[in-house]
Coordinates of C-alpha atoms in Angstrom, one line a residue:
Chain L
M1 CA -46.5 -10.3 -31.3
M2 CA -44.3 -13.3 -30.9
S3 CA -41.8 -12.2 -33.5
R4 CA -41.6 -8.8 -31.9
L5 CA -40.8 -10.5 -28.6
I6 CA -38.1 -12.6 -30.2
A7 CA -36.7 -9.5 -31.8
A8 CA -36.7 -7.7 -28.5
L9 CA -35.0 -10.7 -26.9
A10 CA -32.4 -10.9 -29.6
V11 CA -31.6 -7.2 -29.2
T12 CA -31.3 -7.6 -25.4
L13 CA -29.0 -10.6 -26.0
I14 CA -26.8 -8.7 -28.4
V15 CA -26.6 -5.7 -26.1
A16 CA -25.7 -8.0 -23.2
L17 CA -23.1 -9.9 -25.2
L18 CA -21.5 -6.9 -27.0
P19 CA -19.5 -5.4 -24.1
S20 CA -18.1 -8.8 -23.1
A21 CA -17.0 -9.5 -26.6
A22 CA -15.3 -6.2 -26.8
M23 CA -13.7 -6.6 -23.4
A24 CA -12.1 -9.9 -24.0
H25 CA -8.6 -10.6 -23.0
K26 CA -6.2 -11.3 -25.9
L27 CA -3.7 -14.0 -26.5
R28 CA -0.2 -12.7 -27.3
E29 CA 1.3 -15.6 -29.3
Q30 CA 4.9 -16.8 -29.1
G31 CA 7.2 -15.3 -31.8
V32 CA 4.7 -12.8 -33.1
A33 CA 5.9 -9.2 -32.7
V34 CA 3.2 -6.9 -31.3
S35 CA 3.1 -3.2 -30.6
I36 CA 2.3 -2.1 -27.1
A37 CA -0.6 0.3 -26.4
D38 CA -0.4 1.7 -30.0
S39 CA 3.1 3.1 -29.3
P40 CA 6.4 2.6 -31.2
L41 CA 7.4 0.0 -28.6
T42 CA 7.2 -3.6 -29.9
V43 CA 8.0 -6.8 -28.2
T44 CA 8.2 -10.4 -29.4
P45 CA 7.1 -12.8 -26.6
G46 CA 9.1 -16.0 -26.2
R47 CA 6.0 -17.8 -25.1
D48 CA 2.3 -17.3 -25.1
W49 CA 1.0 -14.6 -22.8
N50 CA -2.4 -13.2 -22.0
R51 CA -3.0 -9.5 -22.5
L52 CA -5.4 -8.5 -19.8
D53 CA -8.2 -6.3 -20.8
G54 CA -8.3 -2.9 -19.2
N55 CA -5.2 -1.0 -18.2
V56 CA -3.8 0.8 -15.2
G57 CA -3.2 4.0 -17.1
K58 CA -2.9 5.7 -20.5
H59 CA 0.0 4.1 -22.5
T60 CA 0.1 1.0 -20.4
E61 CA -0.7 -2.7 -21.0
T62 CA -0.7 -5.6 -18.6
W63 CA 0.1 -9.2 -19.5
T64 CA -0.1 -12.2 -17.4
L65 CA 0.2 -16.0 -17.4
D66 CA -1.9 -17.2 -14.4
G67 CA -3.7 -13.9 -13.5
G68 CA -2.6 -10.5 -12.4
Q69 CA -1.9 -11.4 -8.8
L70 CA 0.5 -14.2 -9.7
N71 CA 2.4 -12.7 -12.5
D72 CA 2.0 -9.1 -13.7
L73 CA 3.9 -7.9 -16.6
T74 CA 3.2 -4.2 -17.1
F75 CA 4.4 -2.1 -20.0
F76 CA 4.6 1.7 -19.7
A77 CA 4.9 2.7 -23.3
G78 CA 5.8 6.4 -23.6
I79 CA 4.7 8.2 -20.5
E80 CA 4.8 12.0 -21.2
P81 CA 6.4 14.5 -18.9
G82 CA 4.0 15.8 -16.3
K83 CA 2.0 12.6 -16.3
P84 CA 1.8 9.9 -13.6
L85 CA 2.7 6.2 -14.4
V86 CA -0.8 4.9 -13.7
R87 CA -4.2 6.5 -13.7
E88 CA -5.0 8.6 -10.7
R89 CA -8.1 7.7 -8.7
S90 CA -8.6 11.3 -7.9
K91 CA -6.4 14.0 -9.4
K92 CA -7.2 16.4 -6.6
R93 CA -7.4 14.2 -3.5
E94 CA -5.0 11.4 -4.2
P95 CA -2.4 12.7 -6.7
L96 CA 0.3 10.4 -7.8
P97 CA 4.0 11.4 -8.4
K98 CA 4.6 12.5 -11.9
F99 CA 7.3 11.7 -14.4
G100 CA 9.0 15.0 -15.4
A101 CA 11.1 16.3 -18.2
G102 CA 14.0 16.6 -15.8
T103 CA 13.7 13.2 -14.2
L104 CA 17.1 11.4 -14.1
L105 CA 17.5 7.7 -14.8
V106 CA 18.6 7.2 -11.2
E107 CA 15.3 8.7 -10.0
L108 CA 13.2 6.3 -12.0
P109 CA 13.3 3.6 -9.2
E110 CA 12.2 6.3 -6.8
L111 CA 9.3 7.4 -9.0
F112 CA 8.3 3.8 -9.4
E113 CA 8.5 3.2 -5.7
A114 CA 6.5 6.3 -4.8
T115 CA 3.9 5.4 -7.3
Y116 CA 3.5 1.9 -5.9
R117 CA 3.4 3.1 -2.3
T118 CA 0.9 5.9 -3.0
A119 CA -1.4 3.9 -5.3
K120 CA -1.5 0.9 -3.0
Q121 CA -1.1 2.8 0.3
I122 CA 1.6 0.4 1.5
A123 CA 4.8 1.1 3.4
D124 CA 6.9 -2.0 2.9
F125 CA 8.7 -1.4 -0.4
R126 CA 12.4 -1.9 -0.9
V127 CA 14.4 -1.2 -4.0
T128 CA 17.0 -4.0 -3.7
D129 CA 19.3 -3.3 -6.7
V130 CA 19.8 -0.6 -9.3
Q131 CA 22.1 -1.2 -12.3
P132 CA 22.8 0.7 -15.5
T133 CA 21.7 -1.2 -18.5
R134 CA 21.1 -0.9 -22.2
F135 CA 17.4 -0.8 -23.0
L136 CA 15.7 0.0 -26.4
G137 CA 19.2 0.9 -27.7
Q138 CA 19.7 3.6 -25.1
D139 CA 21.3 4.0 -21.7
G140 CA 18.7 2.7 -19.3
V141 CA 18.2 1.5 -15.8
M142 CA 17.4 -1.9 -14.4
F143 CA 16.1 -2.2 -10.9
T144 CA 14.7 -5.0 -8.7
Y145 CA 12.4 -4.5 -5.7
E146 CA 10.4 -6.4 -3.1
Y147 CA 7.2 -5.2 -1.5
V148 CA 4.4 -6.5 0.7
D149 CA 1.1 -5.7 -0.9
Q150 CA -2.2 -5.1 0.9
D151 CA -3.0 -8.8 0.6
Q152 CA 0.0 -9.3 2.9
L153 CA 1.9 -11.3 0.3
T154 CA 5.5 -10.5 -0.4
R155 CA 6.2 -9.9 -4.1
K156 CA 9.4 -9.5 -6.0
G157 CA 9.8 -7.4 -9.1
E158 CA 12.2 -6.3 -11.7
A159 CA 11.9 -3.4 -14.2
H160 CA 13.9 -2.1 -17.1
A161 CA 13.4 1.5 -18.1
A162 CA 14.8 4.1 -20.5
I163 CA 13.9 7.6 -21.6
V164 CA 13.5 7.9 -25.3
A165 CA 12.8 11.3 -26.9
G166 CA 11.6 12.7 -23.6
R167 CA 9.2 9.9 -22.9
L168 CA 9.5 7.1 -20.4
Y169 CA 9.5 3.5 -21.6
M170 CA 9.5 0.8 -18.9
I171 CA 8.6 -2.8 -18.6
G172 CA 8.1 -4.2 -15.1
F173 CA 7.4 -7.7 -13.8
D174 CA 5.9 -8.5 -10.4
A175 CA 5.2 -11.9 -9.0
P176 CA 5.0 -13.5 -5.5
R177 CA 8.4 -14.2 -4.0
L178 CA 7.4 -17.7 -3.4
H179 CA 7.7 -19.8 -6.6
Y180 CA 6.1 -17.5 -9.2
F181 CA 8.9 -14.9 -9.5
E182 CA 11.7 -17.4 -10.1
R183 CA 9.5 -19.5 -12.5
N184 CA 8.8 -16.7 -15.0
I185 CA 11.7 -14.2 -14.6
G186 CA 13.3 -15.9 -17.7
D187 CA 10.2 -15.2 -19.8
F188 CA 10.3 -11.6 -18.7
H189 CA 14.0 -11.2 -19.6
R190 CA 13.2 -12.6 -23.1
I191 CA 10.5 -10.0 -23.5
V192 CA 12.8 -7.2 -22.4
Q193 CA 15.5 -8.4 -24.8
S194 CA 13.0 -8.4 -27.7
A195 CA 11.8 -4.9 -27.0
R196 CA 12.4 -2.5 -29.9
M197 CA 11.3 0.9 -31.0
S198 CA 9.8 0.7 -34.5
Chain Z
M1 CA -23.9 1.3 30.5
I2 CA -23.4 3.4 33.6
A3 CA -20.2 4.5 32.2
R4 CA -21.8 5.6 29.0
M5 CA -24.5 7.5 31.0
R6 CA -21.9 9.2 33.0
L7 CA -20.0 10.2 29.9
A8 CA -23.3 11.4 28.3
V9 CA -23.7 13.6 31.4
G10 CA -20.2 14.8 30.8
V11 CA -20.9 15.7 27.2
L12 CA -24.1 17.5 28.2
A13 CA -22.2 19.4 30.9
L14 CA -19.7 20.3 28.2
A15 CA -22.5 21.5 25.9
A16 CA -23.8 23.7 28.8
G17 CA -20.4 25.2 29.2
V18 CA -19.9 23.7 32.7
S19 CA -16.5 22.2 33.2
A20 CA -17.7 19.4 35.4
Q21 CA -15.6 16.3 35.8
A22 CA -17.2 13.1 34.8
E23 CA -14.4 10.6 34.7
P24 CA -15.9 7.2 34.0
P25 CA -15.0 4.5 36.5
L26 CA -12.8 1.7 35.2
P27 CA -14.2 -1.8 34.6
P28 CA -12.7 -4.6 36.6
P29 CA -9.5 -6.0 34.9
Y30 CA -9.7 -9.4 33.1
A31 CA -8.8 -11.7 36.0
G32 CA -5.9 -14.1 35.3
A33 CA -6.3 -16.2 32.2
Y34 CA -9.8 -15.0 31.4
Q35 CA -12.0 -17.4 29.4
P36 CA -14.8 -16.0 27.2
Q37 CA -18.3 -16.5 28.6
G38 CA -21.4 -17.5 26.7
V39 CA -21.8 -18.6 23.2
D40 CA -21.5 -15.2 21.6
E41 CA -18.2 -14.3 23.3
Q42 CA -16.8 -17.8 22.8
G43 CA -17.6 -17.7 19.1
L44 CA -16.2 -14.2 18.7
W45 CA -13.0 -15.1 20.5
R46 CA -12.6 -18.4 18.5
E47 CA -12.9 -16.4 15.2
M48 CA -10.3 -13.9 16.4
D49 CA -7.9 -16.6 17.6
E50 CA -8.0 -18.0 14.1
E51 CA -7.5 -14.6 12.7
E52 CA -4.6 -13.9 15.0
R53 CA -2.9 -17.2 14.1
R54 CA -3.0 -16.1 10.4
F55 CA -2.1 -12.5 11.2
A56 CA 0.9 -13.4 13.4
Q57 CA 2.6 -14.8 10.2
S58 CA 1.9 -11.6 8.1
D59 CA 4.8 -10.0 6.3
M60 CA 3.4 -6.6 7.3
I61 CA 4.4 -7.0 10.9
I62 CA 7.5 -5.1 12.1
R63 CA 9.5 -7.7 14.0
D64 CA 11.7 -5.6 16.3
P65 CA 11.7 -7.0 19.8
T66 CA 13.0 -3.8 21.3
L67 CA 10.3 -1.6 19.7
Q68 CA 7.6 -4.2 20.6
A69 CA 8.7 -4.3 24.2
Y70 CA 8.8 -0.5 24.4
V71 CA 5.2 -0.1 23.0
T72 CA 4.0 -2.9 25.3
K73 CA 5.7 -1.0 28.3
V74 CA 3.8 2.2 27.3
L75 CA 0.5 0.3 27.3
C76 CA 1.3 -1.3 30.7
D77 CA 2.4 2.1 32.1
T78 CA -0.9 3.5 31.0
V79 CA -3.4 0.8 32.0
G80 CA -1.4 -0.9 34.7
Q81 CA 0.5 -4.1 34.8
D82 CA -2.4 -6.2 36.1
R83 CA -4.5 -5.3 33.1
C84 CA -2.1 -5.2 30.2
D85 CA -1.1 -8.9 30.5
A86 CA -4.3 -9.9 28.7
T87 CA -3.1 -8.4 25.4
R88 CA -0.6 -8.9 22.6
I89 CA 0.7 -6.0 20.6
Y90 CA 1.6 -6.3 16.9
I91 CA 3.2 -3.4 15.2
V92 CA 2.1 -3.3 11.6
R93 CA 3.9 -1.3 8.8
V94 CA 1.0 0.7 7.5
P95 CA 1.7 4.4 7.0
M96 CA -1.6 5.6 8.5
F97 CA -2.8 7.0 11.8
N98 CA -4.6 4.0 13.3
A99 CA -4.6 1.3 15.9
S100 CA -7.2 -1.4 16.5
M101 CA -8.2 -3.9 19.2
S102 CA -9.7 -7.3 18.8
P103 CA -12.0 -8.8 21.5
N104 CA -9.4 -11.5 22.3
G105 CA -6.7 -9.0 23.2
L106 CA -4.9 -8.6 19.9
I107 CA -3.8 -5.0 19.5
Q108 CA -2.6 -3.7 16.1
V109 CA -0.5 -0.6 16.2
Y110 CA 0.1 1.1 12.8
S111 CA 3.5 2.5 12.1
G112 CA 1.8 5.7 10.9
L113 CA 0.6 6.2 14.5
L114 CA 4.1 5.9 15.9
L115 CA 5.2 8.6 13.6
R116 CA 2.4 11.0 14.6
V117 CA 2.5 10.8 18.4
H118 CA 5.2 12.7 20.2
S119 CA 5.3 11.2 23.7
E120 CA 4.6 8.2 25.8
A121 CA 1.5 9.9 27.1
E122 CA 0.1 10.5 23.6
L123 CA 0.8 6.9 22.6
G124 CA -0.7 5.8 25.9
A125 CA -3.8 7.8 25.2
V126 CA -4.4 5.9 21.9
L127 CA -3.5 2.5 23.3
G128 CA -5.7 3.2 26.4
H129 CA -8.6 4.0 24.1
E130 CA -8.2 0.7 22.3
F131 CA -7.8 -1.1 25.6
G132 CA -11.0 0.5 26.7
H133 CA -12.8 -1.2 23.8
F134 CA -11.3 -4.4 25.0
E135 CA -12.2 -4.2 28.7
A136 CA -15.7 -2.9 28.0
R137 CA -16.2 -5.9 25.6
H138 CA -17.3 -3.5 22.8
S139 CA -17.0 -6.0 19.9
L140 CA -19.4 -8.3 21.7
E141 CA -21.9 -5.6 22.4
R142 CA -21.6 -4.4 18.8
L143 CA -22.2 -7.9 17.5
K144 CA -25.3 -8.2 19.6
A145 CA -26.6 -4.7 18.6
Q146 CA -26.1 -5.4 14.9
R147 CA -27.8 -8.8 15.3
S148 CA -30.8 -7.3 17.1
G149 CA -31.1 -4.6 14.5
G150 CA -31.0 -7.2 11.7
D151 CA -33.6 -9.3 13.5
V152 CA -36.0 -6.5 13.9
L153 CA -35.6 -5.5 10.2
A154 CA -36.1 -9.1 9.0
W155 CA -39.3 -9.5 11.0
A156 CA -40.6 -6.1 9.9
G157 CA -39.9 -7.2 6.3
V158 CA -42.0 -10.3 6.8
L159 CA -44.9 -8.4 8.5
A160 CA -44.8 -5.6 5.9
S161 CA -45.1 -8.1 3.1
L162 CA -48.3 -9.5 4.7
A163 CA -50.0 -6.1 4.2
P164 CA -48.5 -4.6 1.1
S165 CA -49.4 -0.9 0.7
Y166 CA -47.5 2.3 0.0
D167 CA -47.9 3.3 3.6
M168 CA -46.4 0.1 4.8
L169 CA -43.5 0.3 2.4
R170 CA -42.8 3.9 3.5
T171 CA -43.0 2.8 7.2
Y172 CA -40.6 -0.1 6.5
R173 CA -38.1 2.2 4.7
N174 CA -38.2 4.6 7.6
L175 CA -37.6 1.8 10.0
Q176 CA -34.7 0.6 7.9
L177 CA -33.0 4.0 8.0
T178 CA -33.7 4.3 11.7
I179 CA -32.0 1.0 12.4
I180 CA -29.0 1.6 10.2
G181 CA -28.6 5.0 11.8
S182 CA -28.9 3.6 15.3
I183 CA -26.2 1.0 14.6
Y184 CA -23.8 3.8 13.5
R185 CA -24.8 5.9 16.5
F186 CA -24.2 2.9 18.8
N187 CA -20.7 2.6 17.3
R188 CA -20.0 6.3 17.9
D189 CA -21.2 6.0 21.5
Q190 CA -18.8 3.1 22.0
E191 CA -16.0 5.2 20.7
R192 CA -17.0 8.0 23.2
E193 CA -17.1 5.4 26.0
A194 CA -13.6 4.1 25.0
D195 CA -12.3 7.7 24.9
G196 CA -13.6 8.1 28.4
L197 CA -12.0 4.9 29.6
G198 CA -8.7 5.8 27.8
I199 CA -8.5 9.1 29.7
S200 CA -9.4 7.4 33.0
Y201 CA -6.4 5.0 32.5
L202 CA -4.2 8.0 31.8
N203 CA -5.5 9.9 34.8
T204 CA -4.7 7.0 37.1
S205 CA -1.2 6.4 35.5
A206 CA 1.9 8.4 36.0
L207 CA 1.6 10.0 32.5
R208 CA 0.2 13.4 31.6
P209 CA -3.4 13.0 30.6
Q210 CA -3.6 16.3 28.8
A211 CA -1.7 14.6 26.0
A212 CA -4.8 12.8 24.8
A213 CA -6.4 16.0 23.4
Q214 CA -3.1 17.0 21.8
V215 CA -3.2 13.9 19.6
W216 CA -6.5 14.9 18.1
E217 CA -5.6 18.6 17.8
R218 CA -2.5 17.7 15.9
L219 CA -4.4 15.3 13.6
M220 CA -6.9 18.0 12.8
A221 CA -4.1 20.4 12.0
E222 CA -2.5 17.7 9.7
F223 CA -5.8 17.2 7.9
T224 CA -6.2 21.0 7.5
A225 CA -2.6 21.3 6.2
D226 CA -3.2 18.4 3.7
A227 CA -6.4 20.0 2.4
R228 CA -4.7 23.3 2.0
A229 CA -1.8 21.8 0.0
K230 CA -4.3 20.1 -2.3
G231 CA -6.4 23.1 -2.7
L232 CA -9.5 21.5 -1.1
K233 CA -12.0 23.1 1.2
K234 CA -11.1 23.3 4.9
P235 CA -12.3 20.0 6.4
R236 CA -15.1 20.3 9.0
F237 CA -14.4 18.5 12.4
D238 CA -17.7 19.2 14.1
R239 CA -20.1 17.4 11.9
I240 CA -21.5 13.9 12.4
P241 CA -22.2 12.3 9.0
F242 CA -24.9 9.6 9.0
Y243 CA -22.5 6.7 8.3
S244 CA -19.7 8.0 10.6
T245 CA -18.3 5.3 12.9
H246 CA -16.4 7.7 15.1
P247 CA -17.4 11.0 16.8
P248 CA -16.0 14.1 15.1
E249 CA -12.4 15.0 16.0
A250 CA -13.2 18.4 17.5
E251 CA -15.7 16.8 20.0
R252 CA -13.1 14.2 20.9
A253 CA -10.4 16.7 21.6
T254 CA -12.8 18.9 23.7
T255 CA -14.1 16.0 25.7
L256 CA -10.6 14.5 26.4
A257 CA -9.3 17.9 27.4
L258 CA -12.2 18.3 29.8
L259 CA -11.8 14.8 31.3
A260 CA -8.1 15.1 31.9
R261 CA -7.3 15.8 35.6
P262 CA -6.1 19.4 35.8
E263 CA -3.8 18.6 38.7
A264 CA -2.0 16.1 36.5
A265 CA -1.0 18.7 34.0
T266 CA 2.5 19.0 35.5
R267 CA 3.3 15.3 35.1
D268 CA 6.0 14.0 32.7
D269 CA 4.7 13.0 29.3
G270 CA 7.8 10.9 28.4
A271 CA 8.5 12.8 25.2
A272 CA 12.3 12.4 25.5
R273 CA 12.0 8.7 26.3
Y274 CA 9.7 8.3 23.3
R275 CA 12.0 10.1 20.9
A276 CA 14.9 8.0 22.1
A277 CA 13.0 4.7 21.7
L278 CA 11.7 5.7 18.2
A279 CA 15.0 7.1 16.9
P280 CA 16.2 3.9 15.2
W281 CA 12.9 3.7 13.3
L282 CA 12.3 7.4 12.6
P283 CA 14.1 7.6 9.3
Q284 CA 12.2 4.6 8.0
L285 CA 8.8 5.9 9.2
L286 CA 9.5 9.3 7.7
D287 CA 10.5 7.7 4.4
D288 CA 7.3 5.7 4.4
Q289 CA 5.3 8.9 4.9
I290 CA 7.1 11.0 2.3
K291 CA 6.8 8.5 -0.5
L292 CA 3.0 8.6 -0.1
N293 CA 3.1 11.8 -2.2
D294 CA 1.1 13.6 0.4
F295 CA 3.0 16.9 0.5
G296 CA 0.9 18.9 2.9
A297 CA 0.6 16.2 5.5
S298 CA 4.2 15.2 5.3
E299 CA 5.4 18.7 5.6
Y300 CA 3.2 19.2 8.6
I301 CA 4.4 16.0 10.3
I302 CA 8.1 17.0 9.8
Q303 CA 7.5 20.5 11.1
S304 CA 5.7 19.3 14.2
L305 CA 8.4 16.7 14.9
A306 CA 11.0 19.5 14.5
E307 CA 9.3 21.5 17.3
S308 CA 11.5 19.6 19.7
G309 CA 14.6 20.4 17.6
W310 CA 15.7 19.8 14.1
T311 CA 17.8 16.6 13.5
A312 CA 19.7 15.3 10.5
P313 CA 16.9 12.7 9.7
L314 CA 14.3 15.4 9.8
W315 CA 16.2 17.8 7.5
H316 CA 17.0 14.9 5.2
A317 CA 13.3 13.8 5.1
R318 CA 12.3 17.4 4.3
G319 CA 14.9 17.5 1.5
E320 CA 13.5 14.2 0.0
L321 CA 10.0 15.6 0.3
Y322 CA 10.8 18.7 -1.7
R323 CA 13.1 16.9 -4.2
L324 CA 10.4 14.2 -4.9
R325 CA 7.8 17.0 -5.7
G326 CA 10.6 18.3 -8.0
A327 CA 9.4 21.8 -9.1
P328 CA 12.5 24.0 -9.8
R329 CA 11.9 26.0 -6.6
D330 CA 11.5 22.8 -4.6
L331 CA 14.9 21.6 -5.8
V332 CA 16.6 24.8 -4.5
H333 CA 14.9 24.3 -1.1
A334 CA 15.7 20.6 -1.1
A335 CA 19.4 21.5 -1.6
Q336 CA 19.3 23.8 1.4
F337 CA 17.6 21.2 3.6
Y338 CA 20.2 18.5 2.6
D339 CA 22.9 21.1 3.5
E340 CA 21.3 21.5 7.0
A341 CA 21.2 17.7 7.4
I342 CA 24.9 17.4 6.4
A343 CA 25.8 20.2 8.8
L344 CA 24.3 18.2 11.7
D345 CA 25.6 14.8 10.5
P346 CA 28.4 15.1 7.9
A347 CA 28.4 11.3 7.5
H348 CA 24.7 11.0 6.4
P349 CA 25.2 9.3 3.0
E350 CA 21.6 9.8 1.7
A351 CA 21.8 13.5 2.4
H352 CA 24.9 13.7 0.2
R353 CA 23.0 11.7 -2.5
G354 CA 20.0 14.0 -2.4
L355 CA 22.1 17.1 -2.4
G356 CA 24.0 15.8 -5.4
L357 CA 20.9 15.0 -7.4
A358 CA 19.2 18.3 -6.4
L359 CA 22.3 20.3 -7.4
L360 CA 22.6 18.4 -10.7
K361 CA 19.0 19.2 -11.6
T362 CA 19.5 22.9 -10.9
G363 CA 22.4 23.1 -13.2
Q364 CA 25.2 23.0 -10.6
A365 CA 27.0 20.0 -12.2
A366 CA 30.4 20.3 -10.5
A367 CA 29.0 20.7 -6.9
G368 CA 26.5 18.0 -7.6
Q369 CA 29.1 15.5 -8.7
K370 CA 31.2 16.3 -5.7
A371 CA 28.3 15.5 -3.4
L372 CA 27.5 12.3 -5.2
L373 CA 31.2 11.3 -4.9
R374 CA 31.0 11.8 -1.2
Y375 CA 27.8 9.6 -1.1
L376 CA 29.7 6.8 -2.8
E377 CA 32.7 7.2 -0.4
L378 CA 30.3 6.9 2.5
K379 CA 28.2 4.1 1.1
P380 CA 30.3 2.2 -1.5
D381 CA 27.9 -0.7 -1.5
A382 CA 24.7 1.3 -2.1
A383 CA 22.2 -0.4 -4.3
D384 CA 22.5 2.4 -6.9
A385 CA 26.2 2.9 -6.6
K386 CA 27.0 1.9 -10.1
L387 CA 24.5 4.1 -11.7
I388 CA 25.4 7.1 -9.6
G389 CA 29.1 6.3 -10.4
M390 CA 28.3 6.7 -14.1
M391 CA 27.1 10.3 -13.4
I392 CA 30.4 11.3 -12.0
P393 CA 33.2 12.0 -14.6
K394 CA 36.5 10.4 -13.6
E395 CA 38.5 13.6 -13.4
V396 CA 36.5 15.1 -10.5
P397 CA 38.9 15.4 -7.6
A398 CA 37.9 13.9 -4.3
P399 CA 36.5 16.6 -1.9

């Protein structure tokens, strides 16, 4: 009787612990090249980062230093044409703008902006700069933006994007305008420079 | 209370098909520097004062003194100068149809509301409704009602646990549902009362009270257009769901239409003044709406604004809406809409940009590049000037 109780307890414990073990955040160590979301995109971080568990969409990964609200580094690794950047809450009722086969580089900031505005239901979003750049060995676009999120905090962000073989690859970094953005923008640039297609 | 009873009579009369007037009398204005009375009101006001202190610093607030003064003037024109001094208006940049009122006199007006109303009378109708909540002290009443409901439920729980039986449990659960339902019903009744007060303010002002019903009719049409574009079922505007905090839109539109004084129908609704005051902000508000990826609603809003005449910002917004959706046929339409915008305002840089991109994507490279070149001439310091510049070969002659 007693041993059966212990066995039952043990099973309960294992069941209770299993998901949390599988859902752990992962350390991304300095200098170790890692592939993003099982895609050809690899980066080599210049410092330790935390990969957050759970993602905002298919082919995405989110890294942070102090938590997603203070520094949010999101990789979009190979978004296919016809798909939104992040997962839709409801395909039918709250559709998000889609990346398309005909999307131009200069339209990527607009796509990003519309995705943020729609997914967060915010109005205050400004693209502050758009520049041509080289990213993943291709012609790409670099843009910076500033927005006020629902928590009424102003955040700054920067993203680098390119379209490789018809798929969208983009790395974006968001952090509060006060202190956090300036502090870690250099770490973000190192990640962008280390990005390769393998 | 009396006001609510009178309104209830009004609604009954409406149900019976009698077009009786039951305009609720206005409560006395807050005299001078009103101080909250009693521990509940004082506590509520103190909490809201703290909230307002924080809110006043928010980055979401649109800090445009001209617009702020204009919206305040519309409120004062609606409710009267002696009443409106007790309030502060904050315009918040949220792309949704809403406004809210706090018990201490803080009014939040969402930018999405400013985009959707067409005249001073319509804006006044919404502001008057919110002001009705304020003068009738609805937050305080609601606080008390919720507290009483919670008290009854807590004591019933204690008593029920003294005599545990299935019957008792069932009775307790029934009571629970009744009280929760009554709290929501209380809320809906307050909204009905505020609607009645709002229309009374409009009736006594110099603005046209029939505008109040128009606001709701247009909102219902927008919801319908949105549902149709998304392939959803036509929304119902006559049902009262259990947890609904507001009366259904159709009921509000009918009641407001009924309570508006018929002899006031010829009054000015201030539509021209409203358009002029909002003009500097309209492109921004349209942009905020379009980028929500809500095609049906955005198209409806643009069309309804265009009823008073198409302008370059409206054509440009429509072009952006179609280009952002981006199906091949949308791009053809978008190019036409940009052309219309340019015809009305040849120096509209963003219309040239949109036209250029839409043409490029429909295979008309030369014409597209020409339009983009014009964009860069008109706005050489645009954020995306360099990238756009790379899309134009150097040998394209200037238009």
